[in-house]
PDB file of C-alpha atoms and ligand atoms in Angstrom:
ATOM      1  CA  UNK A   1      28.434  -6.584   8.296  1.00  0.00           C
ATOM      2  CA  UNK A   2      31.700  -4.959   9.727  1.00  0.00           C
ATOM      3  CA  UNK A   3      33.942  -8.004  10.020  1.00  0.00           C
ATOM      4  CA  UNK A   4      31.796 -11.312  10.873  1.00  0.00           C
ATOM      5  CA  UNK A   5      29.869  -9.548  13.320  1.00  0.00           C
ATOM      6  CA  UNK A   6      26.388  -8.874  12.462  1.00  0.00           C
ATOM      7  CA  UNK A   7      24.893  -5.460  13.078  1.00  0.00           C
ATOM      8  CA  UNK A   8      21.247  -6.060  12.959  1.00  0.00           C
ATOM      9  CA  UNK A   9      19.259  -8.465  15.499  1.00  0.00           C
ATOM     10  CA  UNK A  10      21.343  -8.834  18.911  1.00  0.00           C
ATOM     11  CA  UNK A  11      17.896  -7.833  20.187  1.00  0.00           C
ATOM     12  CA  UNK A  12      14.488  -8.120  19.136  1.00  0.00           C
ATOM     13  CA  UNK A  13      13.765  -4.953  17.090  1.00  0.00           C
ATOM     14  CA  UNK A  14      10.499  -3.224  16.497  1.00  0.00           C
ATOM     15  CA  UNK A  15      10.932  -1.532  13.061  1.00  0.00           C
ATOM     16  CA  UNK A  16       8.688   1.466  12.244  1.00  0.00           C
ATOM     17  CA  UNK A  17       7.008   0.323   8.854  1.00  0.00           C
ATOM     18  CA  UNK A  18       7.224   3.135   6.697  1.00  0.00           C
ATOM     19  CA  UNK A  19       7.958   5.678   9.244  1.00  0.00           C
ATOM     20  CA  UNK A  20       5.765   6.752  12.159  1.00  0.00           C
ATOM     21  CA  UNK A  21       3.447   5.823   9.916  1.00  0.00           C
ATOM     22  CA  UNK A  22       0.965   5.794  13.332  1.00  0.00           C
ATOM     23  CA  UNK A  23       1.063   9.897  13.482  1.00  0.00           C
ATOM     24  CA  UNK A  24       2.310  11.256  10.359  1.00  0.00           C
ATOM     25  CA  UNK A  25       1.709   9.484   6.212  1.00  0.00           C
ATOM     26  CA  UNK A  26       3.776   6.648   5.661  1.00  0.00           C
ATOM     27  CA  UNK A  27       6.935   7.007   3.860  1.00  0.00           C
ATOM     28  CA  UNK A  28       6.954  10.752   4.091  1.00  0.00           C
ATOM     29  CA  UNK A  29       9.782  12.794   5.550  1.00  0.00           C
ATOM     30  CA  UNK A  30       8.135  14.424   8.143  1.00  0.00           C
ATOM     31  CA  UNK A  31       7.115  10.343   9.148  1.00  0.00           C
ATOM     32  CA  UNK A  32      11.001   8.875   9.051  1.00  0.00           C
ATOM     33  CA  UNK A  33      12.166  11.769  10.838  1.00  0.00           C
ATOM     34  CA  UNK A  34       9.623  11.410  13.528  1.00  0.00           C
ATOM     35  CA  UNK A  35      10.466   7.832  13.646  1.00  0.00           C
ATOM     36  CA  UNK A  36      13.998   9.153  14.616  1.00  0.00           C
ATOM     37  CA  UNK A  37      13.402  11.712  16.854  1.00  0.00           C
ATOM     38  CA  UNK A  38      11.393   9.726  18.947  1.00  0.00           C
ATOM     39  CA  UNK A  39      14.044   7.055  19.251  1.00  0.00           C
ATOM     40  CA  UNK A  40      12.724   4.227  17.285  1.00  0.00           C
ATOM     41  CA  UNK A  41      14.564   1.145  17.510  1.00  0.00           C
ATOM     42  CA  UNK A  42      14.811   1.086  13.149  1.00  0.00           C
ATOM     43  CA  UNK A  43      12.878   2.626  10.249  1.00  0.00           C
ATOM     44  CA  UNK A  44      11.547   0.664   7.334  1.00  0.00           C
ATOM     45  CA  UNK A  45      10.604   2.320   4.278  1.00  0.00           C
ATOM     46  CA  UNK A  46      10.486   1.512   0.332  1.00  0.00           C
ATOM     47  CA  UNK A  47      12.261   2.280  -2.543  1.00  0.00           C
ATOM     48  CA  UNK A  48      11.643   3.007  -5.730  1.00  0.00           C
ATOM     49  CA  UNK A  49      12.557   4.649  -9.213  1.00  0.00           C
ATOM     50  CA  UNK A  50      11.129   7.831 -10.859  1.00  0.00           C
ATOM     51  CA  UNK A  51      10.996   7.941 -14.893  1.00  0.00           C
ATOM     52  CA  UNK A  52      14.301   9.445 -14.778  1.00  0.00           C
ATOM     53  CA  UNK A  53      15.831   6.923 -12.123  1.00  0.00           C
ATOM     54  CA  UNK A  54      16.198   9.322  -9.214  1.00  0.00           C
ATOM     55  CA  UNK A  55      15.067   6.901  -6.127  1.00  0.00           C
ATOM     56  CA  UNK A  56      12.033   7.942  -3.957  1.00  0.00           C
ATOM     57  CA  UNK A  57      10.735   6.883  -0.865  1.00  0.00           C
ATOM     58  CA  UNK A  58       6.948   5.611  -1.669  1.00  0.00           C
ATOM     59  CA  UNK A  59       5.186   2.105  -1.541  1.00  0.00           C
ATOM     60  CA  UNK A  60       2.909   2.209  -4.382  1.00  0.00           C
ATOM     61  CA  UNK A  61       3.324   1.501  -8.152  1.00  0.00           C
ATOM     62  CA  UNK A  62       0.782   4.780  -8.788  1.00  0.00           C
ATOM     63  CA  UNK A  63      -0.267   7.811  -6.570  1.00  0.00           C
ATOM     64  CA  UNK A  64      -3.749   7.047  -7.063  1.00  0.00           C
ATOM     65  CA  UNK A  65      -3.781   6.218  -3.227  1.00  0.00           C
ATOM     66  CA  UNK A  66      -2.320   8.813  -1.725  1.00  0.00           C
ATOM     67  CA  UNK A  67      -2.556  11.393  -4.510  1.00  0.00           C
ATOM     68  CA  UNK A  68      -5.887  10.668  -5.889  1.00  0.00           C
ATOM     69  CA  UNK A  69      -3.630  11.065  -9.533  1.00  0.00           C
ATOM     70  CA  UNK A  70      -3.847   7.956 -11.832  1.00  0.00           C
ATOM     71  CA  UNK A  71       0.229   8.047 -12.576  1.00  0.00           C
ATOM     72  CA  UNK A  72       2.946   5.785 -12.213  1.00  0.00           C
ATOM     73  CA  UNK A  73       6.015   6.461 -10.155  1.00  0.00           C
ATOM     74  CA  UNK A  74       7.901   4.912 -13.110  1.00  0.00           C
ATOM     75  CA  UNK A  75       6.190   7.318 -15.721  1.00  0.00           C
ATOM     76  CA  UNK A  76       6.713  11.054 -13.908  1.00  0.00           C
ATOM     77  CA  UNK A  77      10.349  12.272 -13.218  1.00  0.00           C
ATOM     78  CA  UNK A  78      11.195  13.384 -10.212  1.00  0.00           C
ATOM     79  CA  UNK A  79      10.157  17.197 -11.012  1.00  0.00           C
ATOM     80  CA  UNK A  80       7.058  16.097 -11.858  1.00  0.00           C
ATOM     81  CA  UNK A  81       6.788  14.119  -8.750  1.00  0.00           C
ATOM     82  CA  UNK A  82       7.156  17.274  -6.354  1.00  0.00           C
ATOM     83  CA  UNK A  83       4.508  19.272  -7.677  1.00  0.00           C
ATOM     84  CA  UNK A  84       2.138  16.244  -6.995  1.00  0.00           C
ATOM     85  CA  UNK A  85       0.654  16.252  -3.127  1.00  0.00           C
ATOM     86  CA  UNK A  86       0.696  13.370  -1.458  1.00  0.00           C
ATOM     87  CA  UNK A  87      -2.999  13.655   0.920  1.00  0.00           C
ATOM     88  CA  UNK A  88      -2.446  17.732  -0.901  1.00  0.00           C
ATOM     89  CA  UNK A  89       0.283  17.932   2.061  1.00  0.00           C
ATOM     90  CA  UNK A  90       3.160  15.940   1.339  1.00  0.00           C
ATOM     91  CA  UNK A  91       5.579  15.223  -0.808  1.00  0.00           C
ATOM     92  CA  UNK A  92       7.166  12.335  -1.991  1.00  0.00           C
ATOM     93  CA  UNK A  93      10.944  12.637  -0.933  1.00  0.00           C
ATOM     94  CA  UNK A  94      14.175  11.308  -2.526  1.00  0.00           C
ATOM     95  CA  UNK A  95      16.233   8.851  -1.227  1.00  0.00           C
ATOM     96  CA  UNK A  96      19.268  11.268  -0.466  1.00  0.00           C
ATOM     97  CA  UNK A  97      17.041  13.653   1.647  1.00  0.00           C
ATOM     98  CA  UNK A  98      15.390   9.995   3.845  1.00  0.00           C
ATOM     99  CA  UNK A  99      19.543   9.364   4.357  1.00  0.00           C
ATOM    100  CA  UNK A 100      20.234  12.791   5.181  1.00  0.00           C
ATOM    101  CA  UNK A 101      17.441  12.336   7.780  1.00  0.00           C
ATOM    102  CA  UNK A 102      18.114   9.047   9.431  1.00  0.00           C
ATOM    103  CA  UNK A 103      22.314   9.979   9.372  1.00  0.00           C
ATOM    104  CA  UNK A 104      21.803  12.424  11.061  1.00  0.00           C
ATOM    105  CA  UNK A 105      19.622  10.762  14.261  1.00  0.00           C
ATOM    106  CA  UNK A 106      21.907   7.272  13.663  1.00  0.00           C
ATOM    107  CA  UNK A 107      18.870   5.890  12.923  1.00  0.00           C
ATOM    108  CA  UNK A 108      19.330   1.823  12.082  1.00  0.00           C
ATOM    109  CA  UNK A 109      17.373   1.327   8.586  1.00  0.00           C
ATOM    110  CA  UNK A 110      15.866  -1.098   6.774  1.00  0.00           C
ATOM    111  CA  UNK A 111      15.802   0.198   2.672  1.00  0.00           C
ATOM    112  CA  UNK A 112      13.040  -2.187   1.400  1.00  0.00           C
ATOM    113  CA  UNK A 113      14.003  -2.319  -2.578  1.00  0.00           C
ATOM    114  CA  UNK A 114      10.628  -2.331  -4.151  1.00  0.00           C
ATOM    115  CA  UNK A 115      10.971  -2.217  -8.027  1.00  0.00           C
ATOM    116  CA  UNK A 116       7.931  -0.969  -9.555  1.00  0.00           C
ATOM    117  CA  UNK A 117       8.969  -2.995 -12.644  1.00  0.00           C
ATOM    118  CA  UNK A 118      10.715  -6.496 -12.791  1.00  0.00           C
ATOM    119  CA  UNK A 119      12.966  -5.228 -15.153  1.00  0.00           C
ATOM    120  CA  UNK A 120      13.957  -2.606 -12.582  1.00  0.00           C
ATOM    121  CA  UNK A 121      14.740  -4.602 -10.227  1.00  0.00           C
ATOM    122  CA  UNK A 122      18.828  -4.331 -10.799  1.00  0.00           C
ATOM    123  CA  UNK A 123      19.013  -0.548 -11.790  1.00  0.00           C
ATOM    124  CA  UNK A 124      16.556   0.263  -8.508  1.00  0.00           C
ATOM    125  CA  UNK A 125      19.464  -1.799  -5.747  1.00  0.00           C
ATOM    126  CA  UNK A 126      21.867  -0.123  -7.951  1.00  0.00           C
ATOM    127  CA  UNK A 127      20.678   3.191  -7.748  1.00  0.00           C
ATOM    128  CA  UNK A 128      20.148   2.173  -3.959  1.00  0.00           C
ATOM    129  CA  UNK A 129      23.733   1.494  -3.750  1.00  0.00           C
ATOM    130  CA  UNK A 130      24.525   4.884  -5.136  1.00  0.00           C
ATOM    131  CA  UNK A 131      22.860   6.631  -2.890  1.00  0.00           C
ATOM    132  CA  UNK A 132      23.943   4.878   0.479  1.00  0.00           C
ATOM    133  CA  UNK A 133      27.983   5.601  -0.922  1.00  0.00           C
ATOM    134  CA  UNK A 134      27.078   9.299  -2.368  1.00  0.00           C
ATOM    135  CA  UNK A 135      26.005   9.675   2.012  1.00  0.00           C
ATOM    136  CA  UNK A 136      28.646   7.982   3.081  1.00  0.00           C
ATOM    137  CA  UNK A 137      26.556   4.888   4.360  1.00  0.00           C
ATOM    138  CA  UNK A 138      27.991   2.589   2.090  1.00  0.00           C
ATOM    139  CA  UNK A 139      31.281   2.036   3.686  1.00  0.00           C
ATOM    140  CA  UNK A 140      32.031   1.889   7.831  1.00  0.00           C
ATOM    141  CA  UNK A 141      28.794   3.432   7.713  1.00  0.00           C
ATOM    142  CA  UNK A 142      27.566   5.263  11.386  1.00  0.00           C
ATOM    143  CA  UNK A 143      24.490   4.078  10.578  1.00  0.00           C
ATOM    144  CA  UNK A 144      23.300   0.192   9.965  1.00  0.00           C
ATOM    145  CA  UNK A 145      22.134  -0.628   6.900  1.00  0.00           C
ATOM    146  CA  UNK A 146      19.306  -3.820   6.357  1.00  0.00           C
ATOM    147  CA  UNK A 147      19.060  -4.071   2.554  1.00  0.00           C
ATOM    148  CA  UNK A 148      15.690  -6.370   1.906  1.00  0.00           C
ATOM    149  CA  UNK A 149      13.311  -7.006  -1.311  1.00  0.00           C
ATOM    150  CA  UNK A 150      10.661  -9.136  -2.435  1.00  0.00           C
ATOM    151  CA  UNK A 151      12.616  -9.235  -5.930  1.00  0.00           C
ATOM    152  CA  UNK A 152      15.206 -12.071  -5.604  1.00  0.00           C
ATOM    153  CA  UNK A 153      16.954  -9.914  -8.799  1.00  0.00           C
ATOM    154  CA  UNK A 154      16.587  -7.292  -6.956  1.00  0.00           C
ATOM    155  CA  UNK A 155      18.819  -9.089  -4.075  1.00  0.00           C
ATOM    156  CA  UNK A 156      20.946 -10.466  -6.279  1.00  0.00           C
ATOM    157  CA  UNK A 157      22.762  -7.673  -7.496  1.00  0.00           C
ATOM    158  CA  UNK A 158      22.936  -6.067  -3.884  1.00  0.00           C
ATOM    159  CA  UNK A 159      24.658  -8.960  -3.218  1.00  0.00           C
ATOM    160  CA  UNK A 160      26.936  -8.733  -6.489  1.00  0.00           C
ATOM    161  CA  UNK A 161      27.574  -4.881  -5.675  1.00  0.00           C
ATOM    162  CA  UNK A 162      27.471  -4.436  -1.831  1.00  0.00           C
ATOM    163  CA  UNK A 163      28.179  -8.351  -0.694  1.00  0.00           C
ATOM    164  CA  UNK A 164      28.975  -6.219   2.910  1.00  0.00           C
ATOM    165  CA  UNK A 165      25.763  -4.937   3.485  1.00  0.00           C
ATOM    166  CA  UNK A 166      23.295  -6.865   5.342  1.00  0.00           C
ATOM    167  CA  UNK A 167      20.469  -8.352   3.490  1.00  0.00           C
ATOM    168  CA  UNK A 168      16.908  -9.969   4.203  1.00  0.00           C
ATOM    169  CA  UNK A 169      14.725 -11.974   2.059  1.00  0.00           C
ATOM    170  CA  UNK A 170      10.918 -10.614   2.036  1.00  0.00           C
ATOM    171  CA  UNK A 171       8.601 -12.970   1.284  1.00  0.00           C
ATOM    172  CA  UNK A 172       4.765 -13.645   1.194  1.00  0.00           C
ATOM    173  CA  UNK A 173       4.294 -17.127   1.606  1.00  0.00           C
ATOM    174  CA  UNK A 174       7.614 -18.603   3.416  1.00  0.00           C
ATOM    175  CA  UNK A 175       8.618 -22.097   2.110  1.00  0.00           C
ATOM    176  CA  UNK A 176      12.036 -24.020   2.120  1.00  0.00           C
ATOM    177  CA  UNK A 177      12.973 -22.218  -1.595  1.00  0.00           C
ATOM    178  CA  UNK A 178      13.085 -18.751   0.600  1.00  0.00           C
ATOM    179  CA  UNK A 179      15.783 -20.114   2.895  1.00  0.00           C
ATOM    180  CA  UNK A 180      17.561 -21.626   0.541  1.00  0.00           C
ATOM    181  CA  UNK A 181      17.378 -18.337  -1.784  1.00  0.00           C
ATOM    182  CA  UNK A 182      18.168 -16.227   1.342  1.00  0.00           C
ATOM    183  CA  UNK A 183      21.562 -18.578   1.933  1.00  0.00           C
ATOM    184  CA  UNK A 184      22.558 -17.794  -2.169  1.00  0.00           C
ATOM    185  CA  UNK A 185      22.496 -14.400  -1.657  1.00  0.00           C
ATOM    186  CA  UNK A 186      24.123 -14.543   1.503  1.00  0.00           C
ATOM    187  CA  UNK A 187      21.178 -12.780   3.750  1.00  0.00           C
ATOM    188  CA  UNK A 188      20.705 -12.468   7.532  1.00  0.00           C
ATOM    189  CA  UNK A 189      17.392 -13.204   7.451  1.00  0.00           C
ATOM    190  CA  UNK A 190      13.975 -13.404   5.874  1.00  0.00           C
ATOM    191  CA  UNK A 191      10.857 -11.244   6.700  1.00  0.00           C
ATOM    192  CA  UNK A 192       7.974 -12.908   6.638  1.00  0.00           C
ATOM    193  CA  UNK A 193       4.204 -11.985   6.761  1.00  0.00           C
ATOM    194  CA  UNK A 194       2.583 -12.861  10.621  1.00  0.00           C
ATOM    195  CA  UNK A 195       0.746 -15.450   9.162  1.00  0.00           C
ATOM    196  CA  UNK A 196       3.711 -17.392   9.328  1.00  0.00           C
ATOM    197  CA  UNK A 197       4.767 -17.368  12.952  1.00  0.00           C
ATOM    198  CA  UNK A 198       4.747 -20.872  14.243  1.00  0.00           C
ATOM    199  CA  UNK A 199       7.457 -22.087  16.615  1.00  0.00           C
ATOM    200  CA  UNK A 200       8.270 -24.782  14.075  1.00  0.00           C
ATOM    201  CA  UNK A 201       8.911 -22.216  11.287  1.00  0.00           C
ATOM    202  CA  UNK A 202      10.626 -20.146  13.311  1.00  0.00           C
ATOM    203  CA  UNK A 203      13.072 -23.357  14.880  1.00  0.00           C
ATOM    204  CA  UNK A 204      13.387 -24.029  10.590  1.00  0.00           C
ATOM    205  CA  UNK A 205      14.805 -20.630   9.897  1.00  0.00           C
ATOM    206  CA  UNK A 206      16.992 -20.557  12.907  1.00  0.00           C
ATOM    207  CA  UNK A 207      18.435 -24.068  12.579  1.00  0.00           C
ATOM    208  CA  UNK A 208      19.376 -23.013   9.103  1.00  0.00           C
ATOM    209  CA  UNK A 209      21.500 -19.893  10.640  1.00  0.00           C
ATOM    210  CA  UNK A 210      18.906 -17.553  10.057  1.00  0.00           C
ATOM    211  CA  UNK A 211      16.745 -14.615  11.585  1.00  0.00           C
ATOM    212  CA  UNK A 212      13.168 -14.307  11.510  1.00  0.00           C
ATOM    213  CA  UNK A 213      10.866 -11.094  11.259  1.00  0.00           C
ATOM    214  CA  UNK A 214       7.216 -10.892  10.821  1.00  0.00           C
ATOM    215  CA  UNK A 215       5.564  -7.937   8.952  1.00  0.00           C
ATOM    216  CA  UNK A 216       3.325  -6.197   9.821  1.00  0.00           C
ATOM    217  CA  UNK A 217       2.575  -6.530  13.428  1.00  0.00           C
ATOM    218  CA  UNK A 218      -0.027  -4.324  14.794  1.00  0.00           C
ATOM    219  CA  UNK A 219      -1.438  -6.552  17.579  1.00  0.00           C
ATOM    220  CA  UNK A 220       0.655  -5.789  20.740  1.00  0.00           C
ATOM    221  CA  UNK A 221      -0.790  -9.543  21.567  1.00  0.00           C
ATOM    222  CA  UNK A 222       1.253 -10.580  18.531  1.00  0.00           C
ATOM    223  CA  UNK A 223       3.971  -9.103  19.150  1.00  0.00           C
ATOM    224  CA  UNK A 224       4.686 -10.370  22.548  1.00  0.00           C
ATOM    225  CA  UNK A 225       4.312 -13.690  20.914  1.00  0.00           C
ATOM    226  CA  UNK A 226       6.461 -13.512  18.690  1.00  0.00           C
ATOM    227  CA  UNK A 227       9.704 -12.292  21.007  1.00  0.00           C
ATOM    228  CA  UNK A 228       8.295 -15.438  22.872  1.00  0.00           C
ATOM    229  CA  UNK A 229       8.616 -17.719  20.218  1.00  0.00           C
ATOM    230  CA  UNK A 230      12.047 -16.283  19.088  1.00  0.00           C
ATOM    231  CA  UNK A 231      10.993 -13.924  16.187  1.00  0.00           C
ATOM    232  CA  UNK A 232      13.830 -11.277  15.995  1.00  0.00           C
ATOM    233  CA  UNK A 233      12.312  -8.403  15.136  1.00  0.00           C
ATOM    234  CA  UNK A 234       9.002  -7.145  13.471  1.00  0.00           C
ATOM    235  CA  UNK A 235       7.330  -4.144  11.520  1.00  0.00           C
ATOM    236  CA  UNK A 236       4.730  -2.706  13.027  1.00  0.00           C
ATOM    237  CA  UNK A 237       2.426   0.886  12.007  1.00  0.00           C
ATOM    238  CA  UNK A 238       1.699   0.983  16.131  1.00  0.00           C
ATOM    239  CA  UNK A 239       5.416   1.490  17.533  1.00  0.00           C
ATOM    240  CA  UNK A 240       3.905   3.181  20.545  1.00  0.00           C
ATOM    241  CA  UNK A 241       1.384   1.113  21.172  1.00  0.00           C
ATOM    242  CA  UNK A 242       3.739  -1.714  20.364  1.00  0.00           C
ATOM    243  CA  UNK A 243       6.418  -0.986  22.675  1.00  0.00           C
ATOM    244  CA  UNK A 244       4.384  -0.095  25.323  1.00  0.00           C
ATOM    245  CA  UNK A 245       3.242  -3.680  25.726  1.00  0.00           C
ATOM    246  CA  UNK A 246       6.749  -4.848  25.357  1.00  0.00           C
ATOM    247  CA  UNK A 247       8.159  -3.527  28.083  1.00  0.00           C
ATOM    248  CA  UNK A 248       5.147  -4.206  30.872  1.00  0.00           C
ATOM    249  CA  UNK A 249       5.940  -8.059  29.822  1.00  0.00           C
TER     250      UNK A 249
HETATM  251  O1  G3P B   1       9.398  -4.811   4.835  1.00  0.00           O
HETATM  252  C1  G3P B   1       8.235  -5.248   5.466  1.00  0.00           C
HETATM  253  C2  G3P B   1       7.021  -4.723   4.756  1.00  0.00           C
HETATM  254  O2  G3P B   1       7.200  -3.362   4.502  1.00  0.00           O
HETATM  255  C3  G3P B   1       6.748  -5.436   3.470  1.00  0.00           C
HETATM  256  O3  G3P B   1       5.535  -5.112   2.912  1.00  0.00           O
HETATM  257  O4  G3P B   1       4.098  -3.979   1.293  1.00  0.00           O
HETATM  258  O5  G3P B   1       4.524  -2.922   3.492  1.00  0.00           O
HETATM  259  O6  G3P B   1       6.318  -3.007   1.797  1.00  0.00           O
HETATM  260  P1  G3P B   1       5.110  -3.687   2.351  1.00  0.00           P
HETATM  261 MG1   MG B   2       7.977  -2.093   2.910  1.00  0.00          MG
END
């Protein structure tokens, strides 16, 4: 936050999940800096440790997905890591080189903190945290920062070692504890799954001095519901198609 002003949400923002993750693999490089170029309104990607802590930009626990290679993230260092091909194109890329990327289009992101391990859950924010000061993002940053996490330790140590940065509460199921857990840690909001959009819900979180954001929204239908019923922002694969619909409303 830079004073008591909050950077994220005077509008309702359409975050690209994992990159243009509509054109180009999700969580790549050559997907976040598409995202950028083309203007997107704010990236979302995940973040996670290597076996010898350097932070990379995948979703999955293993590459058997998108690397066809039975391995954890958390069991092959970094080195290891490049000479595996994600889809035999890409690679997975480091934190620093995603910041380097998304500094230099001001890009507005949202660093999901997805510990492959519970008890990585501190080092991985910390190692976040790291990162975001090494690039000079940390502090009067030129480029907003959304730090969010399914992990509540995960959120409580960005809140015990960046208590400036912005933070969201992710959650699967959302219930009263979220809220409350989301007001501990001192967040702006929680993210919730679409199943969850109701105007009730959504009057809940905001009465408790809250934002709202549904994941992931690829209906266009859904989406212009939920600016209708006062979501703030969702995270959607289909940013074209997405904002396309948006604006004809
Ligand atoms: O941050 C929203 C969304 O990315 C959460 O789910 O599994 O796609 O990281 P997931
Ligand atoms: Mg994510």
């Amino acid at each position: 936050m830079q004073g008591n002003k909050p950077m994220f949400f005077e509008r309702f923002t359409v975050f690209a999940h994992r990159g243009a993750s509509d054109s180009v693999l999700e969580n790549t490089i050559e997907a976040l800096r598409l995202s950028c170029q083309r203007g997107d309104d704010a990236v979302e990607f995940d973040v996670m440790l290597t076996k010898d802590g350097v932070p990379v930009v995948f979703h999955d626990e293993t590459l058997s997905r998108l690397a066809g290679v039975n391995r954890r993230i958390d069991d092959t260092t970094f080195d290891e890591l490049k000479k595996i091909p994600l889809k035999n194109v890409y690679a997975v890329p480091s934190l620093d080189d995603v910041l380097d990327v998304v500094k230099a289009y001001y890009t507005p992101v949202n660093i999901e903190i997805k510990p492959s391990r519970t008890d990585l859950a501190q080092a991985t924010t910390s190692v976040v945290v790291d990162a975001l000061n090494r690039k000079g993002l940390l502090y009067q940053s030129p480029v907003k920062v959304l730090l969010s996490s399914f992990s509540q330790d995960a959120l409580i140590q960005a809140d015990r070692v960046a208590p400036h940065l912005e933070k969201s509460v992710l959650t699967e199921n959302l219930t009263e504890a979220d809220v409350e857990f989301a007001h501990r840690i001192n967040a702006v909001a929680v993210h919730a799954p679409v199943q969850s959009m109701s105007r009730e819900n959504v009057a809940y979180v905001k009465d408790c001095g809250l934002k709202m954001c549904l994941y992931t929204v690829n209906d266009p239908i859904l989406a212009v519901k939920a600016r209708a019923v006062g979501i703030d922002g969702i995270f959607t694969d289909k940013v074209k198609d997405i904002q396309k619909v948006l604006s004809q409303e």
